[in-house]
Short mmCIF file of C-alpha atoms in Angstrom, two decimals:
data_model
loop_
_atom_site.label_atom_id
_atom_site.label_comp_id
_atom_site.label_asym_id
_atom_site.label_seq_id
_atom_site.Cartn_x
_atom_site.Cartn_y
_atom_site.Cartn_z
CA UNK Q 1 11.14 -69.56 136.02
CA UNK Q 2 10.69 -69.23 132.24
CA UNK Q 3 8.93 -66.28 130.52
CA UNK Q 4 7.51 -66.01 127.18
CA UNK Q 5 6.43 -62.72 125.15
CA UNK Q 6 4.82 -62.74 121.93
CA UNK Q 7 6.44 -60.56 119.39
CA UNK Q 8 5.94 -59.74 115.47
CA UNK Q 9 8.21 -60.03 112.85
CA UNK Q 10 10.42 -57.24 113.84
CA UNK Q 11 11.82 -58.23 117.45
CA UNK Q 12 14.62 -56.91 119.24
CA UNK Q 13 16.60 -58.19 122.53
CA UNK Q 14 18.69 -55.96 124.27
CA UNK Q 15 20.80 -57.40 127.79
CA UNK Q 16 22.65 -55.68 129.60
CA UNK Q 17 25.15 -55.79 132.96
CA UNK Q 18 24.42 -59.50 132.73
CA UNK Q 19 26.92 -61.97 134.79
CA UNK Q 20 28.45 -65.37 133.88
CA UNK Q 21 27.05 -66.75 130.82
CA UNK Q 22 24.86 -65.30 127.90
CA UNK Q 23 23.38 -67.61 125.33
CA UNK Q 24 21.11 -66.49 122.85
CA UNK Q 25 19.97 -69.19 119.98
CA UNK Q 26 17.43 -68.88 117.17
CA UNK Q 27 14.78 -70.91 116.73
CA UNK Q 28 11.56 -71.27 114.47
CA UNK Q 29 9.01 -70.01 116.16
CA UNK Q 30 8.99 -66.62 114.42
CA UNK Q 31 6.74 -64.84 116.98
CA UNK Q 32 7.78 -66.24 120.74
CA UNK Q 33 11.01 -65.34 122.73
CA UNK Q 34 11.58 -67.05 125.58
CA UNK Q 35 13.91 -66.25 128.87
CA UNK Q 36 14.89 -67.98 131.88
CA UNK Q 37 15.45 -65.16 133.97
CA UNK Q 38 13.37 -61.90 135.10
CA UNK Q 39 12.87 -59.66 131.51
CA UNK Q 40 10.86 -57.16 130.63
CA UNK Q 41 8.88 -56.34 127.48
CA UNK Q 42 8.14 -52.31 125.27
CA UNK Q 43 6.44 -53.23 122.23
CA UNK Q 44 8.72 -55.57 120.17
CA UNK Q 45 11.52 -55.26 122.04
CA UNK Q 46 12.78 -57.31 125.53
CA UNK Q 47 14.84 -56.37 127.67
CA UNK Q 48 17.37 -58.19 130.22
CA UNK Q 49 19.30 -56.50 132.82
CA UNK Q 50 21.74 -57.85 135.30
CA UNK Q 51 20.84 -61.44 135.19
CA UNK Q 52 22.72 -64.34 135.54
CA UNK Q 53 23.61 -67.30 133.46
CA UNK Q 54 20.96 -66.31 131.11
CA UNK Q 55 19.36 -68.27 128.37
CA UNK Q 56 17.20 -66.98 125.32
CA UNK Q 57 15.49 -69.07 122.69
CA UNK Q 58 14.52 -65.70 119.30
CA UNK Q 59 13.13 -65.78 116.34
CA UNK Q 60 16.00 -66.16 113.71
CA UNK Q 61 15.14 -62.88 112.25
CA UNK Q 62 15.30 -60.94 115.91
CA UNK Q 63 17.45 -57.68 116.18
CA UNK Q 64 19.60 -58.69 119.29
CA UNK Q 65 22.31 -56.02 121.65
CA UNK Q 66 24.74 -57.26 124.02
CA UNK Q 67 26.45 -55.15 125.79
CA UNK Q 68 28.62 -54.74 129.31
CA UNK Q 69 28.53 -58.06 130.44
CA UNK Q 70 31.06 -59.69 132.48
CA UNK Q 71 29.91 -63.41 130.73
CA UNK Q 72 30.93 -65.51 128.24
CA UNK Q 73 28.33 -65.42 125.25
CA UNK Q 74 27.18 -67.61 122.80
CA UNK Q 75 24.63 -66.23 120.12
CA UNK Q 76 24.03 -69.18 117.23
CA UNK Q 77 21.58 -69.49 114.23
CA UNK Q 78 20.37 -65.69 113.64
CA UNK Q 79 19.38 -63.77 110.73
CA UNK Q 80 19.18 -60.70 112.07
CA UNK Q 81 21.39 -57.79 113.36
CA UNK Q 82 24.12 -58.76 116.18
CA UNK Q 83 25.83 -56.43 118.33
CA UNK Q 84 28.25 -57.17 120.74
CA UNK Q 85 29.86 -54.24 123.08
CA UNK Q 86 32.19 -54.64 125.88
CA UNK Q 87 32.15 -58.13 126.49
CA UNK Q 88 34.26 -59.34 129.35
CA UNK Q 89 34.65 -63.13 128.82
CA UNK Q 90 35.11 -65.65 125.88
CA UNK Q 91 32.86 -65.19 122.95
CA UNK Q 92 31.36 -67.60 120.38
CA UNK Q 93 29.19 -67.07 117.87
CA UNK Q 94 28.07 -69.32 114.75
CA UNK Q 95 25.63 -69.17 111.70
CA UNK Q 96 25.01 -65.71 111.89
CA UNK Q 97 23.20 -64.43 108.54
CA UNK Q 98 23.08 -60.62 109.18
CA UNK Q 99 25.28 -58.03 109.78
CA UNK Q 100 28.41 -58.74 113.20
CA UNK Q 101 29.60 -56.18 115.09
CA UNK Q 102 31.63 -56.91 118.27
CA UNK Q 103 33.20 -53.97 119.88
CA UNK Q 104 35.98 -54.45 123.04
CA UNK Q 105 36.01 -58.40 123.57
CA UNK Q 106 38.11 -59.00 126.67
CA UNK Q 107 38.25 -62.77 125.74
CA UNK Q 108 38.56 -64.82 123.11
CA UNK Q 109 36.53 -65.07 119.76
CA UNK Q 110 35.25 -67.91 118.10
CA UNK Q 111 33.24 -67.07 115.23
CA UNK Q 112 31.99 -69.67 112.80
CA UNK Q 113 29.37 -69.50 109.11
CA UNK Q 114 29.59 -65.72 109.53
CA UNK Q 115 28.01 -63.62 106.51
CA UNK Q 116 29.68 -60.28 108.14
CA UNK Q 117 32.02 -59.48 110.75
CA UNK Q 118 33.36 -55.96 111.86
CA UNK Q 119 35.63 -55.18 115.10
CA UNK Q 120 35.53 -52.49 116.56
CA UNK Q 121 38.16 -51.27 119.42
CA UNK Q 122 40.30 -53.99 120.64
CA UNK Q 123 39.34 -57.76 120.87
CA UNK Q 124 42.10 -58.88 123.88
CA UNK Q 125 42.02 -62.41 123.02
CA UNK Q 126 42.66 -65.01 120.52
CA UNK Q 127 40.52 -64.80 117.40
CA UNK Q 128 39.54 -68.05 115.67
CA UNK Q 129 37.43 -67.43 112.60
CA UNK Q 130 36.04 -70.16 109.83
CA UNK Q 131 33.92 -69.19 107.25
CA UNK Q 132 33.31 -65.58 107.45
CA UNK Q 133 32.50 -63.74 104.06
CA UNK Q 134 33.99 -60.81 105.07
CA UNK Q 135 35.98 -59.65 108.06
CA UNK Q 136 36.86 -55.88 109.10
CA UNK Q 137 38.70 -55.40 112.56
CA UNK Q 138 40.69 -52.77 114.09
CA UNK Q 139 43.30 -54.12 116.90
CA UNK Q 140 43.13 -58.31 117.87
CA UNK Q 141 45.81 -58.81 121.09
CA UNK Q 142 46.24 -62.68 120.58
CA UNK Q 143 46.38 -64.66 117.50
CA UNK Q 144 44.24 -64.85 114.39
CA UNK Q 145 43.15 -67.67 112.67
CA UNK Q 146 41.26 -66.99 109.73
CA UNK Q 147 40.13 -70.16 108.13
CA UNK Q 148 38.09 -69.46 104.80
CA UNK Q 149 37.00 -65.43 104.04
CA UNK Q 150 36.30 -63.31 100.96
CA UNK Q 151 37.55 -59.86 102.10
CA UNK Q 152 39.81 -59.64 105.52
CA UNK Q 153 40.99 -55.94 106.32
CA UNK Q 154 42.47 -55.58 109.86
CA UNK Q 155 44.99 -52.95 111.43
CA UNK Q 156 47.12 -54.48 113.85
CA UNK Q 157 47.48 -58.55 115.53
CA UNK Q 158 49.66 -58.61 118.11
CA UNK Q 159 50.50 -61.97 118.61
CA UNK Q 160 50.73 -64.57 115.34
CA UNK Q 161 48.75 -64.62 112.19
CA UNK Q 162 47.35 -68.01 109.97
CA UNK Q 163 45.45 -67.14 106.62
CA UNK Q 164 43.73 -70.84 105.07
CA UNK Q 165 41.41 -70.01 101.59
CA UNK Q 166 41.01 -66.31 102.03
CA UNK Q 167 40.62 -63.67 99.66
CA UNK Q 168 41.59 -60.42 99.26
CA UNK Q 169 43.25 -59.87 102.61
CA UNK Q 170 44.98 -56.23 104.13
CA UNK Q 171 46.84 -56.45 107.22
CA UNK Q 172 48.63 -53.14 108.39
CA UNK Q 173 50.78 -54.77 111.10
CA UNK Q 174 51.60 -58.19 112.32
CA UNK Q 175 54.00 -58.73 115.73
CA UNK Q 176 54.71 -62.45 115.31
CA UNK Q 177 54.78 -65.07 112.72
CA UNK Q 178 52.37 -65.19 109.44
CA UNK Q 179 51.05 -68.14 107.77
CA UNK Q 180 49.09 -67.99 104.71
CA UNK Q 181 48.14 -70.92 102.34
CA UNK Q 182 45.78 -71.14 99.30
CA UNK Q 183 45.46 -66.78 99.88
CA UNK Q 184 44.46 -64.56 97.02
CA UNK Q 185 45.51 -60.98 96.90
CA UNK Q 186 47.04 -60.14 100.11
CA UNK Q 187 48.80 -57.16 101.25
CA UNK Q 188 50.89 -57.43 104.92
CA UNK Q 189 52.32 -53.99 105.17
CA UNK Q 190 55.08 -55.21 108.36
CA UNK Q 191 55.49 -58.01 109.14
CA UNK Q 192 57.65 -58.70 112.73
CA UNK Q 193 58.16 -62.30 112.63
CA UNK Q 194 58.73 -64.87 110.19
CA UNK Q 195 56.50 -65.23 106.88
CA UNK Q 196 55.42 -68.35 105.67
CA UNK Q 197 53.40 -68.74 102.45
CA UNK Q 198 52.17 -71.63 99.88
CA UNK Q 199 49.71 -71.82 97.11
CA UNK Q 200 49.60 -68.36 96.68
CA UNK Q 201 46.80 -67.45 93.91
CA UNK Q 202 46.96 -63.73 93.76
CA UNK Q 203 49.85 -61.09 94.26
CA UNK Q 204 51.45 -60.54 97.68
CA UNK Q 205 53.32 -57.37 98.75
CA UNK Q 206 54.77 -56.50 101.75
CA UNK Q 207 56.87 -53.30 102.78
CA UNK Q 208 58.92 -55.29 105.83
CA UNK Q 209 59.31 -58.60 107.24
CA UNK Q 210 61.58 -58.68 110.04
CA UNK Q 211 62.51 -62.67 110.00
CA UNK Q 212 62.53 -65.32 107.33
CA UNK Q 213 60.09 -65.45 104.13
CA UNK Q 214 59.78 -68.76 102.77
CA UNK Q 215 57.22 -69.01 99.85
CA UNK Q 216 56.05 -72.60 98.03
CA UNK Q 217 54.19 -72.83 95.35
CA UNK Q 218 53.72 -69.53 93.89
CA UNK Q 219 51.52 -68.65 91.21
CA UNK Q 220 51.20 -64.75 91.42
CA UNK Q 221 53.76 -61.64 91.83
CA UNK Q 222 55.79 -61.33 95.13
CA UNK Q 223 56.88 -58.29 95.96
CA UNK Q 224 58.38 -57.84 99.41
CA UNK Q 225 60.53 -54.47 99.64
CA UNK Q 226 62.68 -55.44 102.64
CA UNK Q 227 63.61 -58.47 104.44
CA UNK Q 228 65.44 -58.75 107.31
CA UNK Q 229 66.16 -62.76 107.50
CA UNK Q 230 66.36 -65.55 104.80
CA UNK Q 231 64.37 -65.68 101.89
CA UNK Q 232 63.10 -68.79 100.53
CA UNK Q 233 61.05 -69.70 97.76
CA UNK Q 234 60.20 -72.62 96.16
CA UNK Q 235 58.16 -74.09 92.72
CA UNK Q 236 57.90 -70.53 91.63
CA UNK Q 237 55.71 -69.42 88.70
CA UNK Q 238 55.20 -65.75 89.38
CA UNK Q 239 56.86 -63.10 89.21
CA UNK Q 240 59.61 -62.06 91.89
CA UNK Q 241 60.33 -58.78 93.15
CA UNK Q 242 62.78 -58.73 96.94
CA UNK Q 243 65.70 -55.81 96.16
CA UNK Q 244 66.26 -55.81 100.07
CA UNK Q 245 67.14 -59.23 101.75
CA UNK Q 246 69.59 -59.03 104.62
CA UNK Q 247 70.08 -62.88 104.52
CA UNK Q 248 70.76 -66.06 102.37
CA UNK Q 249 68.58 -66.61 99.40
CA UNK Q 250 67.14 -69.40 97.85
CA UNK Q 251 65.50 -69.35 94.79
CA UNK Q 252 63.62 -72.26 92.71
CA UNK Q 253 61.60 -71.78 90.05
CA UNK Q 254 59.03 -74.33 88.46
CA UNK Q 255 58.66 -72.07 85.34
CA UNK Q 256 60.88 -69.38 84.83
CA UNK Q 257 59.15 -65.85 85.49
CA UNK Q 258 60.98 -62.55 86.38
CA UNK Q 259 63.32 -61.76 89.38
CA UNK Q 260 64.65 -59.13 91.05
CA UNK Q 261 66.66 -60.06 93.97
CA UNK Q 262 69.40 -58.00 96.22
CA UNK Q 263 71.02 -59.97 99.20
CA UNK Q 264 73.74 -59.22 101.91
CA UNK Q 265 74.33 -63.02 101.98
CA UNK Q 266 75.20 -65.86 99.47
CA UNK Q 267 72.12 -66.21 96.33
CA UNK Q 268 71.72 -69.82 95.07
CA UNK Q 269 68.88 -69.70 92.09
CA UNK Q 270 67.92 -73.01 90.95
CA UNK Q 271 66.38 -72.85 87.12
CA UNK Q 272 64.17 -75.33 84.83
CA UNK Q 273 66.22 -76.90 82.40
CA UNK Q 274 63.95 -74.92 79.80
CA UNK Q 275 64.78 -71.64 81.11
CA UNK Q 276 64.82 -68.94 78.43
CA UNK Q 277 66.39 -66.00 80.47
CA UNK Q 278 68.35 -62.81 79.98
CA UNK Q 279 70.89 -63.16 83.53
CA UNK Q 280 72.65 -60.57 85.16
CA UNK Q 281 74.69 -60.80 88.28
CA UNK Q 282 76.85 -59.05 90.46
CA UNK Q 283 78.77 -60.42 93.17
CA UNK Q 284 81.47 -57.59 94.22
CA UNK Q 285 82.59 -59.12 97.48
CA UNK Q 286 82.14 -63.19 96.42
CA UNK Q 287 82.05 -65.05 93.83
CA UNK Q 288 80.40 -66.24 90.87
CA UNK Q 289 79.32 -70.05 90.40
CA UNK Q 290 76.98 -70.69 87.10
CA UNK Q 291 76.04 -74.25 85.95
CA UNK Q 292 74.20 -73.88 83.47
CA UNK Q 293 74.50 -73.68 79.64
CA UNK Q 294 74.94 -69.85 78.50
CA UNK Q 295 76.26 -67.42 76.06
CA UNK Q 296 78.37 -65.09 77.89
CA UNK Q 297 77.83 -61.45 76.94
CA UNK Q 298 79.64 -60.23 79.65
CA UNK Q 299 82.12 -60.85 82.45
CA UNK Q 300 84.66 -59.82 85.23
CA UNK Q 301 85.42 -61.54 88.71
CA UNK Q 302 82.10 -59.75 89.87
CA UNK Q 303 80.19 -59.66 87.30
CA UNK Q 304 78.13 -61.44 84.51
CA UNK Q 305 75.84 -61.17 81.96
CA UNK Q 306 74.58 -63.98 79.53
CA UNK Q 307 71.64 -65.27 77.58
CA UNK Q 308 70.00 -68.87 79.11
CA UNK Q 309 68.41 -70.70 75.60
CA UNK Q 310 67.07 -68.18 73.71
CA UNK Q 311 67.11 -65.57 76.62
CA UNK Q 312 63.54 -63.34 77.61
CA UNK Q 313 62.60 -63.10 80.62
CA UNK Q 314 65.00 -60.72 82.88
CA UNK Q 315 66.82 -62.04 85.69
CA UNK Q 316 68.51 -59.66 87.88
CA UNK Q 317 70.53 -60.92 90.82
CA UNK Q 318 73.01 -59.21 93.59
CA UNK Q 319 74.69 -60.70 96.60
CA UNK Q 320 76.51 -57.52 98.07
CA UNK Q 321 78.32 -60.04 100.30
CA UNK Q 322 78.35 -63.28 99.21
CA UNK Q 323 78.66 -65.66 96.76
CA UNK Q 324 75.86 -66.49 93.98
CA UNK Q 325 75.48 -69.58 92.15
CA UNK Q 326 73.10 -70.65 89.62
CA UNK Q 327 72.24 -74.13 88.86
CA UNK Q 328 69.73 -75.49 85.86
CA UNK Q 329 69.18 -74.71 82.78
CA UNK Q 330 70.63 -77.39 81.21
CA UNK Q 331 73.85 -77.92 82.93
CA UNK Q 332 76.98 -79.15 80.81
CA UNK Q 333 80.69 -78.58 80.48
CA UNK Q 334 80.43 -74.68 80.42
CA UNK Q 335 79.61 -74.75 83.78
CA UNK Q 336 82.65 -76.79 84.98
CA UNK Q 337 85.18 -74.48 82.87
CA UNK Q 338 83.36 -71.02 84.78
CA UNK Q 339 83.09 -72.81 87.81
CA UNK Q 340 86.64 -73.30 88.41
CA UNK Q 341 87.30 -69.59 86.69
CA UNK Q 342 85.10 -68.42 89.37
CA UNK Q 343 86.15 -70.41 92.14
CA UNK Q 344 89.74 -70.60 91.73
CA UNK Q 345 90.86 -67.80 94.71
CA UNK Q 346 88.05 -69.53 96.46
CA UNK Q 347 89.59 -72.36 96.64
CA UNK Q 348 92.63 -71.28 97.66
CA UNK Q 349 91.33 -69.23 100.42
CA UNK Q 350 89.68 -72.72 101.86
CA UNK Q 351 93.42 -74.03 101.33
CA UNK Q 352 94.80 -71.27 103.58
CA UNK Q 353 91.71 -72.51 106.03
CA UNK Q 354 92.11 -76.24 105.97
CA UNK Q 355 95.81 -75.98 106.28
CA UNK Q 356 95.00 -74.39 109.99
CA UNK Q 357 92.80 -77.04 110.55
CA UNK Q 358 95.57 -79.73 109.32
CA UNK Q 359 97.88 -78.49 111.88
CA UNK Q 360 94.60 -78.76 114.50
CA UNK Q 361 94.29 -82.01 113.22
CA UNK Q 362 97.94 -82.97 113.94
CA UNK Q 363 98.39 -81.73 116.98
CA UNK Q 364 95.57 -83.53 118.77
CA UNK Q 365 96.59 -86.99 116.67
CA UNK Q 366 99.71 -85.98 118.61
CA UNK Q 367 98.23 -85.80 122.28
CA UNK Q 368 96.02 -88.83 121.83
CA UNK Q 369 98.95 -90.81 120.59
CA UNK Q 370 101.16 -89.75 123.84
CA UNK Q 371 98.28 -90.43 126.49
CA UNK Q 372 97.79 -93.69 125.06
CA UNK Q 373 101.29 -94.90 125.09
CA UNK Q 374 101.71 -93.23 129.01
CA UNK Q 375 98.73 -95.06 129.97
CA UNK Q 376 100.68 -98.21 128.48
CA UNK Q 377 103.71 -97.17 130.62
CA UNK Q 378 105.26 -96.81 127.20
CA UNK Q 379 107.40 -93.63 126.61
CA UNK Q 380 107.33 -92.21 123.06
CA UNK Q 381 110.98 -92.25 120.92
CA UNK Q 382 112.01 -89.56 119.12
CA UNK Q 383 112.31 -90.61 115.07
CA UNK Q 384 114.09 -88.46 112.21
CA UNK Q 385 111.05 -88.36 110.10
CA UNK Q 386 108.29 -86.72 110.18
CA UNK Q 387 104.37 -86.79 109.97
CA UNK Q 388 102.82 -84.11 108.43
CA UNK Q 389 98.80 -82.93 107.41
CA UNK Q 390 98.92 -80.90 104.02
CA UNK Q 391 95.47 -80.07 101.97
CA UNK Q 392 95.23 -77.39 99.59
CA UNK Q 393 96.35 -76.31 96.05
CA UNK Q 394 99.76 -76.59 94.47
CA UNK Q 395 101.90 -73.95 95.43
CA UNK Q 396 99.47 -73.22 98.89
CA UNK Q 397 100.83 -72.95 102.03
CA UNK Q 398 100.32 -76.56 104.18
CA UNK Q 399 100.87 -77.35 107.67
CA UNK Q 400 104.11 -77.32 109.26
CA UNK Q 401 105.59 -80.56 110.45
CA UNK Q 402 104.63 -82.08 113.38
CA UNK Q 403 105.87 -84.74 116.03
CA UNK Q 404 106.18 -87.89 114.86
CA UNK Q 405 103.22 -90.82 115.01
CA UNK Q 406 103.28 -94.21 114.12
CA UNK Q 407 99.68 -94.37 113.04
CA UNK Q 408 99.01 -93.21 109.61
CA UNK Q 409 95.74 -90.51 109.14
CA UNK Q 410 92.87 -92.81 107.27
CA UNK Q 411 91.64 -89.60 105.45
CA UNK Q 412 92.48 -89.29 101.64
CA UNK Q 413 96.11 -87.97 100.69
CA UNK Q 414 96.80 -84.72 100.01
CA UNK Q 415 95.77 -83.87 96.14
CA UNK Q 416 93.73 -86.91 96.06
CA UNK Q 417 90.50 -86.39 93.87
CA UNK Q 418 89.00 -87.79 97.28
CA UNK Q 419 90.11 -84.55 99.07
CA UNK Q 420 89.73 -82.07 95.99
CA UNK Q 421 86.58 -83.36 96.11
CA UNK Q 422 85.94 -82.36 100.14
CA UNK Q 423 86.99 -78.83 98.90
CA UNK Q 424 84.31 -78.64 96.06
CA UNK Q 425 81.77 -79.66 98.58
CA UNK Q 426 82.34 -77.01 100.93
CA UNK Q 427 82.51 -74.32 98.01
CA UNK Q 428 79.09 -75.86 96.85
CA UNK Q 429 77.78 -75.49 100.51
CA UNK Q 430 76.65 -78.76 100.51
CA UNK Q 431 79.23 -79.54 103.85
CA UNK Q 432 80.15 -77.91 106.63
CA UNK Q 433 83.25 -77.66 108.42
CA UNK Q 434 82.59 -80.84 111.41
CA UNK Q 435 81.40 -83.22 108.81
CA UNK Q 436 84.51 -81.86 106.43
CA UNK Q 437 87.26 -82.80 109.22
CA UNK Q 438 85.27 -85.92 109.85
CA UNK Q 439 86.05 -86.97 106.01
CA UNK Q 440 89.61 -85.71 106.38
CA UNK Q 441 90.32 -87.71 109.66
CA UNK Q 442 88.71 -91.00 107.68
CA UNK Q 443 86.12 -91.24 110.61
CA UNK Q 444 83.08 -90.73 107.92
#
């Protein structure tokens, strides 16, 4: 049975205890409510208690309360006041005009055309938000998806965060990934997971991500005071500020802005050929790799200082660990004379390695050779010369001799510009050890 009550301009709803399924919608009759289950009416105000799969058709202006209801609710097309308070069960709510306030949501948000939202307690579920002005909430359990906003300020998400054309954004803590793209100002105080950013308009700052950062397209000023994985950023036009990174760093820029960049691993900063730059580095434990035309000021084995074009804008890099190498800025044969300055121990030290991995390489040659020839009923014969793999430097150490084959290795000869060139590769990190034994055996 359906009820009507006539109300003025200033209506209210409050339910209550209500079971299953709550939907509220505005309409235009600005002076009729009407319910499909037992209510009662005091003045301007109607109440519902402890129905069941109720439906309400308000006034778009109406004043409406929802609160301890183990339901789902839907409230849509309302320009006045919402509250929603303990809520066991999903909630959705869209075109909402006034002031949103949803306190303890054991389920999961949707909230969609929102003028204001503020959360209060903890939401349990996933939160899906699109087009809310401005968003204020204190603890979200699942993940938040927060897909157009002005102003976001939230405490804690425990589970994964996504950020599409939002605003100024503050997020105290965040226990999984985050995702932002097209954000303006945003501030992500920790950050658990990885962090994953592009088109960023405004600044970003961060005291702590725990995984990987990797940035495209950046416009404004990054500042991230520690990471703990890799950082990554690419076509970068803003300012860059990370004198913590625990990992590998990669660095492009699409117009040369400042940097300030500490890592435990190996630094590879990739310049416009334009760059204008003051560079230092320091590389105490690695080594130093520049391509790039510069006027040296400066320079050890671990250290460098020089002046890109007609120098600027400050570049500071520091692997503690590792090895950096800069690339750009119009590369030419000053890179190739430092690179091999730089590089020359370097090489030697992958000598040392590859000469283990020769005498690998010969010994199982060796074994395949033998359990062909007993398959064949063939025994091998002993010859007076001998078969050896050697790759490395003049004057390195190569591998010993080994039992004699009759096949020959396919690979390139020992200081062949072919295998020289293997060696440059792996410096360059551009192959890794497989594919490297691979070219050496001839199999690639």
């Amino acid at each position: 049975m359906t009820q009507t009550f006539t109300v003025s301009e200033n209506a209210r709803v409050q339910i209550r205890a209500c079971r299953h399924r709550v939907t509220v919608i505005g309409w235009d009759d600005a002076r009729t409510i009407s319910v499909d289950q037992p209510a009662r009416q005091d003045g301007d105000t109607i109440f519902v208690e402890g129905a069941n799969k109720v439906n309400l058709r308000v006034p778009r202006q109406t004043t409406l309360a929802i609160a301890d209801c183990d339901a789902d609710v839907r409230v849509d097309d309302l320009t006045g006041a919402v509250e929603l308070v303990n809520i066991d069960g999903d909630v959705i709510v869209r075109n909402l005009r006034g002031g949103t306030r949803a306190q303890a949501i054991g389920g999961d948000l949707v909230a969609k055309q929102i003028e204001s939202l503020k959360g209060e307690g903890k939401w349990d579920g996933d939160a899906v938000l699109e087009n809310v002005k401005q968003l204020q909430a204190d603890q979200i359990d699942g993940d938040l998806v927060v897909r157009g906003a002005d102003a976001v300020t939230i405490r804690q998400v425990e589970g994964c965060v996504v950020l599409e054309r939002v605003g100024q954004t503050q997020i105290n803590e965040i226990e999984g990934d985050a995702h932002l793209n097209d954000a303006g100002a945003t501030t992500l105080q920790i950050v658990k997971g990885d962090l994953t950013a592009r088109e960023l308009r405004e600044v970003l700052s961060s005291e702590e991500v725990e995984g990987d950062v990797n940035l495209r397209g950046v416009r404004a000023r990054v500042a991230i005071a520690k990471i703990e994985g890799d950082f990554i950023a690419s076509g970068v036009q803003g300012a860059l500020d990370a004198p913590n990174v625990e990992g590998d760093a990669v660095i492009s820029f699409h117009q040369i802005a400042p940097l300030n960049l500490r890592a435990e691993g190996d630094v590879v900063l990739n310049l416009p050929d334009d760059a204008n730059a003051d560079l230092q580095v320091d590389a105490p434990e690695g080594n130093i790799i520049v391509r790039a035309d510069m006027q040296t000021g400066e320079e050890n084995d671990s250290h460098l200082r020089g002046t890109l074009g007609r120098g600027g804008v400050k570049l500071q890099i520091e692997s503690t660990d590792g090895d950096v190498i800069v690339r750009g800025g119009g590369a030419g044969e000053h890179r190739r004379h430092r690179e091999y300055r730089h590089q020359r121990e370097h090489y030697r030290e992958y000598a040392r390695q590859y000469a283990e991995m020769g005498r690998h390489i010969a010994e199982e040659v060796r074994q395949s050779v033998r359990a062909s020839l007993a398959e064949a009923g063939i025994h091998e014969r002993r010859r007076k010369h001998h078969w050896r793999v050697g790759i490395g430097i003049a004057g390195d150490e190569v591998a010993p001799r080994a039992e004699p084959v009759e096949d020959k290795p396919r690979g390139p000869a020992a200081g062949s510009p072919e295998r020289q060139a293997i060696l440059d590769a792996i410096a360059r990190g551009e192959l890794n050890v497989d594919d490297a034994i691979k070219k050496l055996r001839g199999e690639a």
